[in-house]
Short mmCIF file of C-alpha atoms and ligand atoms in Angstrom, two decimals:
data_model
loop_
_atom_site.label_atom_id
_atom_site.label_comp_id
_atom_site.label_asym_id
_atom_site.label_seq_id
_atom_site.Cartn_x
_atom_site.Cartn_y
_atom_site.Cartn_z
CA MET Z 1 -131.97 274.64 163.11
CA ALA Z 2 -132.13 278.33 163.15
CA ARG Z 3 -134.43 280.77 164.41
CA ASP Z 4 -134.33 284.75 162.70
CA PHE Z 5 -135.34 287.86 163.98
CA LYS Z 6 -135.88 291.04 163.11
CA PRO Z 7 -134.46 294.25 164.52
CA TYR Z 8 -137.89 297.15 164.67
CA THR Z 9 -136.87 300.69 165.15
CA ILE Z 10 -138.17 302.65 167.32
CA THR Z 11 -141.16 304.17 164.47
CA GLN Z 12 -141.15 300.50 162.50
CA PHE Z 13 -142.20 298.98 166.68
CA GLN Z 14 -145.45 301.72 167.27
CA THR Z 15 -146.38 301.00 163.80
CA PHE Z 16 -146.38 297.16 163.86
CA ILE Z 17 -147.74 297.01 167.39
CA ASN Z 18 -150.66 299.47 166.07
CA SER Z 19 -151.10 297.57 163.54
CA LEU Z 20 -151.36 293.52 165.93
CA LYS Z 21 -154.95 292.67 166.43
CA LEU Z 22 -154.59 290.58 169.08
CA LYS Z 23 -156.11 287.44 170.73
CA ARG Z 24 -154.87 287.04 173.74
CA LYS Z 25 -155.48 289.69 176.79
CA ILE Z 26 -152.54 292.12 177.29
CA ASN Z 27 -152.44 293.52 181.18
CA HIS Z 28 -148.92 293.72 182.00
CA ILE Z 29 -146.07 294.84 180.87
CA GLN Z 30 -143.06 292.99 182.11
CA ILE Z 31 -139.31 294.35 182.38
CA HIS Z 32 -136.73 292.33 182.37
CA HIS Z 33 -133.08 292.50 182.30
CA THR Z 34 -130.32 289.60 180.21
CA TRP Z 35 -128.21 290.08 182.78
CA GLU Z 36 -126.13 288.01 180.84
CA PRO Z 37 -125.70 288.97 178.56
CA ARG Z 38 -123.26 292.32 179.11
CA LYS Z 39 -124.29 295.18 177.20
CA SER Z 40 -120.67 294.81 176.75
CA ASP Z 41 -121.29 290.98 174.49
CA TYR Z 42 -124.47 292.14 172.02
CA LYS Z 43 -123.01 291.60 169.14
CA GLY Z 44 -126.71 291.82 166.75
CA GLU Z 45 -128.92 289.24 165.66
CA ALA Z 46 -126.24 286.00 167.17
CA THR Z 47 -126.80 287.41 170.70
CA ILE Z 48 -130.78 287.78 170.02
CA ARG Z 49 -130.11 283.77 168.46
CA SER Z 50 -128.01 282.92 171.83
CA MET Z 51 -130.72 283.71 174.50
CA TRP Z 52 -132.54 281.50 171.86
CA ARG Z 53 -130.90 278.63 172.01
CA TYR Z 54 -130.73 278.68 175.65
CA HIS Z 55 -134.10 278.74 176.44
CA THR Z 56 -135.30 275.81 173.33
CA GLU Z 57 -132.35 274.04 174.57
CA THR Z 58 -130.95 273.94 178.07
CA ARG Z 59 -134.04 274.99 179.61
CA GLY Z 60 -136.59 273.11 177.30
CA TRP Z 61 -139.14 276.14 176.42
CA GLN Z 62 -140.92 275.88 173.43
CA ASP Z 63 -139.89 279.79 172.41
CA ILE Z 64 -137.37 281.64 173.95
CA GLY Z 65 -138.90 283.72 176.41
CA GLN Z 66 -139.79 287.08 176.16
CA HIS Z 67 -141.83 288.60 173.17
CA PHE Z 68 -138.93 291.71 172.78
CA SER Z 69 -135.11 291.77 173.04
CA VAL Z 70 -134.20 296.04 173.92
CA ALA Z 71 -130.18 296.37 172.55
CA PRO Z 72 -127.59 298.64 173.04
CA ASP Z 73 -127.83 300.26 169.72
CA GLY Z 74 -131.81 301.17 170.40
CA LEU Z 75 -132.69 297.91 168.42
CA ILE Z 76 -136.11 295.87 169.40
CA TRP Z 77 -136.11 292.61 168.58
CA ASP Z 78 -138.99 289.86 168.20
CA GLY Z 79 -138.30 287.37 169.92
CA ARG Z 80 -142.22 285.17 170.74
CA SER Z 81 -145.11 284.96 169.18
CA LEU Z 82 -147.36 287.93 171.76
CA GLU Z 83 -150.02 285.44 171.30
CA GLU Z 84 -148.79 283.28 173.84
CA ASN Z 85 -147.66 284.07 177.41
CA PRO Z 86 -143.54 284.64 178.30
CA ALA Z 87 -141.51 283.31 180.05
CA GLY Z 88 -140.73 285.89 181.79
CA ILE Z 89 -141.50 285.50 186.14
CA ALA Z 90 -142.83 281.90 187.19
CA GLY Z 91 -146.50 282.28 188.44
CA HIS Z 92 -146.85 285.84 187.00
CA ASN Z 93 -146.80 285.79 182.95
CA SER Z 94 -150.79 285.78 182.22
CA GLY Z 95 -151.23 288.33 179.54
CA GLY Z 96 -147.75 290.05 179.85
CA ILE Z 97 -146.12 291.47 176.94
CA MET Z 98 -142.62 290.57 178.21
CA PHE Z 99 -138.29 292.66 177.26
CA GLU Z 100 -136.29 291.77 178.23
CA ILE Z 101 -133.34 294.68 178.55
CA ILE Z 102 -129.47 292.84 176.91
CA GLY Z 103 -127.59 294.08 180.25
CA ASN Z 104 -126.40 293.59 183.15
CA PHE Z 105 -128.49 297.15 184.87
CA ASP Z 106 -126.88 295.77 188.87
CA ARG Z 107 -125.81 298.96 190.82
CA GLY Z 108 -121.52 298.48 189.44
CA GLU Z 109 -122.52 296.99 186.47
CA GLU Z 110 -123.75 298.63 183.46
CA THR Z 111 -126.48 301.65 182.66
CA LEU Z 112 -129.67 301.91 180.50
CA GLU Z 113 -129.03 305.55 178.49
CA GLY Z 114 -129.21 306.65 175.33
CA LYS Z 115 -130.33 305.25 172.47
CA GLN Z 116 -131.36 301.57 174.47
CA LEU Z 117 -133.77 303.74 177.46
CA ASP Z 118 -134.82 305.81 174.92
CA ALA Z 119 -136.25 302.75 172.54
CA ILE Z 120 -137.50 300.90 175.79
CA VAL Z 121 -139.26 304.01 176.94
CA ALA Z 122 -140.77 303.80 173.58
CA ALA Z 123 -141.69 300.85 173.29
CA VAL Z 124 -144.18 300.17 176.71
CA ARG Z 125 -145.12 303.80 176.16
CA VAL Z 126 -146.05 301.85 171.90
CA LEU Z 127 -148.22 299.18 174.03
CA MET Z 128 -149.89 301.73 176.79
CA SER Z 129 -151.46 302.92 174.45
CA LYS Z 130 -152.45 300.97 171.83
CA PHE Z 131 -153.10 297.79 175.19
CA LYS Z 132 -154.09 300.70 177.63
CA LEU Z 133 -152.20 299.97 180.44
CA SER Z 134 -150.79 302.66 183.16
CA THR Z 135 -147.50 302.61 184.39
CA ASN Z 136 -149.18 300.82 187.66
CA ASP Z 137 -149.29 297.53 184.73
CA ILE Z 138 -145.45 297.65 184.57
CA VAL Z 139 -144.64 295.28 186.81
CA PHE Z 140 -140.76 294.95 187.13
CA HIS Z 141 -139.65 291.04 187.62
CA ARG Z 142 -138.23 291.35 191.93
CA GLU Z 143 -141.16 292.73 192.69
CA TYR Z 144 -142.26 288.59 192.06
CA SER Z 145 -138.68 287.22 192.68
CA ALA Z 146 -136.55 287.47 195.36
CA LYS Z 147 -133.78 288.42 192.26
CA SER Z 148 -132.38 292.07 191.66
CA CYS Z 149 -134.11 291.60 188.18
CA PRO Z 150 -133.62 293.85 186.24
CA GLY Z 151 -131.32 295.11 188.04
CA THR Z 152 -130.26 297.12 191.82
CA GLY Z 153 -129.06 300.38 189.51
CA ILE Z 154 -133.26 300.44 188.78
CA SER Z 155 -134.97 302.13 190.61
CA ARG Z 156 -139.06 300.90 189.30
CA ASP Z 157 -139.83 305.48 190.47
CA TRP Z 158 -136.80 306.20 187.76
CA PHE Z 159 -138.43 303.96 184.96
CA ILE Z 160 -141.88 305.30 185.65
CA ASN Z 161 -140.71 308.92 186.06
CA GLU Z 162 -138.41 308.45 182.18
CA VAL Z 163 -141.55 306.88 180.79
CA ASN Z 164 -143.91 309.70 181.43
CA LYS Z 165 -141.92 311.83 180.83
CA ARG Z 166 -140.30 311.99 177.81
CA LYS Z 167 -143.25 311.92 174.22
CA ILE Z 168 -142.51 308.93 171.63
CA ALA Z 169 -141.54 311.53 168.66
CA GLU Z 170 -138.80 312.46 170.55
CA LEU Z 171 -137.29 309.44 170.92
CA ASN Z 172 -136.38 308.65 167.74
CA GLN Z 173 -133.56 311.15 167.72
CA ASN Z 174 -133.35 310.97 163.62
CA SER Z 175 -136.78 310.22 162.41
CA TYR Z 176 -138.63 312.63 160.24
CA GLU Z 177 -140.91 313.41 163.29
CA ASN Z 178 -138.08 314.43 165.16
CA ALA Z 179 -135.26 316.21 162.53
CA ASP Z 180 -135.29 319.98 161.99
CA GLY Z 181 -137.94 322.09 159.89
CA TRP Z 182 -134.98 322.28 157.18
CA LYS Z 183 -134.81 319.02 156.83
CA ARG Z 184 -138.26 317.99 156.95
CA ILE Z 185 -138.60 320.00 154.35
CA ALA Z 186 -136.30 318.90 151.69
CA ILE Z 187 -138.40 315.18 152.95
CA ASP Z 188 -141.44 316.65 152.21
CA TRP Z 189 -139.65 317.86 148.28
CA LEU Z 190 -138.83 314.64 147.53
CA TYR Z 191 -142.17 312.68 147.90
CA GLU Z 192 -144.41 315.01 146.97
CA GLU Z 193 -142.50 314.73 143.28
CA GLY Z 194 -142.88 310.74 143.67
CA LEU Z 195 -139.07 310.19 143.46
CA ILE Z 196 -139.28 308.51 146.88
CA SER Z 197 -142.44 306.34 148.28
CA SER Z 198 -141.56 304.00 151.25
CA GLY Z 199 -142.20 306.01 154.72
CA ASP Z 200 -139.96 303.05 156.00
CA TRP Z 201 -136.79 305.83 154.78
CA LYS Z 202 -137.89 308.56 157.12
CA ASP Z 203 -136.92 306.37 160.47
CA ASN Z 204 -133.69 307.87 159.98
CA VAL Z 205 -133.22 310.46 157.64
CA ASN Z 206 -129.34 311.24 158.73
CA LYS Z 207 -128.10 309.06 157.00
CA GLY Z 208 -127.96 308.21 153.58
CA LEU Z 209 -129.86 305.76 150.67
CA PRO Z 210 -128.85 302.06 148.86
CA LEU Z 211 -127.58 302.59 146.40
CA TRP Z 212 -129.92 300.47 144.54
CA ALA Z 213 -132.40 303.52 145.76
CA GLU Z 214 -130.57 306.57 144.87
CA ALA Z 215 -130.85 304.96 141.33
CA LEU Z 216 -134.58 304.40 141.50
CA VAL Z 217 -134.13 308.37 142.08
CA LEU Z 218 -132.13 309.78 139.03
CA LYS Z 219 -133.51 307.00 136.88
CA ARG Z 220 -137.36 308.91 137.68
CA ILE Z 221 -135.14 311.97 137.75
CA TYR Z 222 -134.28 311.39 134.45
CA ASP Z 223 -137.56 309.47 133.32
CA LYS Z 224 -139.51 313.46 133.94
CA ALA Z 225 -136.77 315.25 132.49
CA LYS Z 226 -137.47 313.32 129.05
ZN1 ZN D 301 -135.65 289.25 184.50
#
């Protein structure tokens, strides 16, 4: 039996969260690191699936413990249903949304930085705004446990400061919102002319279209010219 997991970019995560209508009441956000797998072990969906397998087969849980796993490449992978409490902090899971940041962030091990830091900070900001939470509602695992999680290299003050100081739109460097003005003008033209329609392309404006989408654009131009 295998289970599929879905990756979100920051922009897709924001769209997904904002469209949610949860029955469960959300009152805090849990921050964890995986410790193992390390950042250097990350192999896309296979890594998420191996955590799921460990949680369900070895530990006997109903599903993977976390709601989201944040990867070194900045993708946010889905996990346990958001209508279920996570399996993150013994005795303190009610009302929580749980993140596992993939890596070992104990001092002297790996560093939370770059796209991965952007992604966790943006995700936390999106949830705070959706569920009317404050930085006081951000919970580090070690606040309720003898563990170092999410790593002795991450201080709460530093993390809260990162959450406070950055705007969501600034965090996805390849998003339309963050693109130079001249790029946005060109992209606007494509949409205005109806040459492309799906808003998803705006998540990565520095990447090319796949062949089929390019063919569609060419066909639309060809049809217009006829
Ligand atoms: Zn933890």
